[in-house]
Amino acid sequence: MKTIVVIVTYSNRFHLLKQVINAALGEGSNKVIVVDNNSHTESKKQLIDLNKVLGDKLKVIYLDKNYGS
């Protein structure tokens, strides 16, 4: 059985997002999908770097504006 986690993020919350991603993968999730709801530039850069490290375990969908929950 595969477990996939979906997380929606916004603003400047990478420090919290990284904790959630690592916890999900640490608990055995096979993949994490992050919907970046137009977060701040610095958070996007950090998310891109993390995506390079995690490879196929992380998929990021970047939105052009904050569409809400």
PDB file of C-alpha atoms in Angstrom:
ATOM      1  CA  MET A   1       0.000   0.000   0.000  1.00  0.00           C
ATOM      2  CA  LYS A   2       1.319   3.446  -0.939  1.00  0.00           C
ATOM      3  CA  THR A   3       0.791   6.538   1.152  1.00  0.00           C
ATOM      4  CA  ILE A   4       0.920   9.969  -0.449  1.00  0.00           C
ATOM      5  CA  VAL A   5       0.706  13.169   1.597  1.00  0.00           C
ATOM      6  CA  VAL A   6      -0.610  16.446   0.122  1.00  0.00           C
ATOM      7  CA  ILE A   7       0.330  19.743   1.781  1.00  0.00           C
ATOM      8  CA  VAL A   8      -0.782  23.247   0.829  1.00  0.00           C
ATOM      9  CA  THR A   9       1.621  26.034   1.767  1.00  0.00           C
ATOM     10  CA  TYR A  10       1.741  29.816   1.422  1.00  0.00           C
ATOM     11  CA  SER A  11       3.579  32.896   2.683  1.00  0.00           C
ATOM     12  CA  ASN A  12       6.994  32.438   4.320  1.00  0.00           C
ATOM     13  CA  ARG A  13       6.495  29.067   6.016  1.00  0.00           C
ATOM     14  CA  PHE A  14       9.292  26.897   4.669  1.00  0.00           C
ATOM     15  CA  HIS A  15      10.697  26.240   8.147  1.00  0.00           C
ATOM     16  CA  LEU A  16       7.377  24.623   9.130  1.00  0.00           C
ATOM     17  CA  LEU A  17       6.830  22.958   5.762  1.00  0.00           C
ATOM     18  CA  LYS A  18      10.214  21.212   5.924  1.00  0.00           C
ATOM     19  CA  GLN A  19       9.322  19.764   9.333  1.00  0.00           C
ATOM     20  CA  VAL A  20       6.039  18.365   7.994  1.00  0.00           C
ATOM     21  CA  ILE A  21       7.675  16.911   4.873  1.00  0.00           C
ATOM     22  CA  ASN A  22      10.422  15.210   6.905  1.00  0.00           C
ATOM     23  CA  ALA A  23       7.901  13.878   9.438  1.00  0.00           C
ATOM     24  CA  ALA A  24       5.675  12.449   6.682  1.00  0.00           C
ATOM     25  CA  LEU A  25       8.589  10.714   4.982  1.00  0.00           C
ATOM     26  CA  GLY A  26       9.932   9.563   8.341  1.00  0.00           C
ATOM     27  CA  GLU A  27       6.600   7.903   9.110  1.00  0.00           C
ATOM     28  CA  GLY A  28       6.777   5.886   5.904  1.00  0.00           C
ATOM     29  CA  SER A  29       4.947   7.999   3.332  1.00  0.00           C
ATOM     30  CA  ASN A  30       6.058   7.132  -0.172  1.00  0.00           C
ATOM     31  CA  LYS A  31       5.649  10.604  -1.613  1.00  0.00           C
ATOM     32  CA  VAL A  32       4.813  14.153  -0.571  1.00  0.00           C
ATOM     33  CA  ILE A  33       3.022  16.541  -2.904  1.00  0.00           C
ATOM     34  CA  VAL A  34       3.291  20.215  -2.001  1.00  0.00           C
ATOM     35  CA  VAL A  35       0.939  22.772  -3.498  1.00  0.00           C
ATOM     36  CA  ASP A  36       2.803  26.073  -3.294  1.00  0.00           C
ATOM     37  CA  ASN A  37       0.007  28.616  -3.076  1.00  0.00           C
ATOM     38  CA  ASN A  38       2.273  31.466  -4.252  1.00  0.00           C
ATOM     39  CA  SER A  39       4.598  31.497  -1.250  1.00  0.00           C
ATOM     40  CA  HIS A  40       7.333  34.104  -0.747  1.00  0.00           C
ATOM     41  CA  THR A  41      10.342  34.035  -3.048  1.00  0.00           C
ATOM     42  CA  GLU A  42      12.741  32.829  -0.330  1.00  0.00           C
ATOM     43  CA  SER A  43      10.440  29.928   0.586  1.00  0.00           C
ATOM     44  CA  LYS A  44      10.188  28.944  -3.078  1.00  0.00           C
ATOM     45  CA  LYS A  45      13.972  28.912  -3.412  1.00  0.00           C
ATOM     46  CA  GLN A  46      14.333  26.706  -0.341  1.00  0.00           C
ATOM     47  CA  LEU A  47      11.611  24.372  -1.619  1.00  0.00           C
ATOM     48  CA  ILE A  48      13.385  24.050  -4.975  1.00  0.00           C
ATOM     49  CA  ASP A  49      16.604  23.116  -3.144  1.00  0.00           C
ATOM     50  CA  LEU A  50      14.800  20.542  -1.000  1.00  0.00           C
ATOM     51  CA  ASN A  51      13.157  19.084  -4.095  1.00  0.00           C
ATOM     52  CA  LYS A  52      16.622  18.515  -5.599  1.00  0.00           C
ATOM     53  CA  VAL A  53      17.656  16.592  -2.480  1.00  0.00           C
ATOM     54  CA  LEU A  54      14.510  14.461  -2.149  1.00  0.00           C
ATOM     55  CA  GLY A  55      14.020  13.771  -5.850  1.00  0.00           C
ATOM     56  CA  ASP A  56      11.028  11.556  -6.649  1.00  0.00           C
ATOM     57  CA  LYS A  57       9.816  11.560  -3.043  1.00  0.00           C
ATOM     58  CA  LEU A  58       8.708  15.201  -3.419  1.00  0.00           C
ATOM     59  CA  LYS A  59       6.554  16.779  -6.101  1.00  0.00           C
ATOM     60  CA  VAL A  60       5.837  20.502  -6.008  1.00  0.00           C
ATOM     61  CA  ILE A  61       3.013  22.258  -7.827  1.00  0.00           C
ATOM     62  CA  TYR A  62       3.605  26.013  -8.055  1.00  0.00           C
ATOM     63  CA  LEU A  63       0.555  28.277  -8.340  1.00  0.00           C
ATOM     64  CA  ASP A  64       0.768  31.806  -9.756  1.00  0.00           C
ATOM     65  CA  LYS A  65      -1.404  33.306  -7.016  1.00  0.00           C
ATOM     66  CA  ASN A  66      -2.912  32.313  -3.685  1.00  0.00           C
ATOM     67  CA  TYR A  67      -6.145  30.521  -4.493  1.00  0.00           C
ATOM     68  CA  GLY A  68      -6.986  29.818  -0.841  1.00  0.00           C
ATOM     69  CA  SER A  69      -7.633  26.435   0.697  1.00  0.00           C
TER      70      SER A  69
END
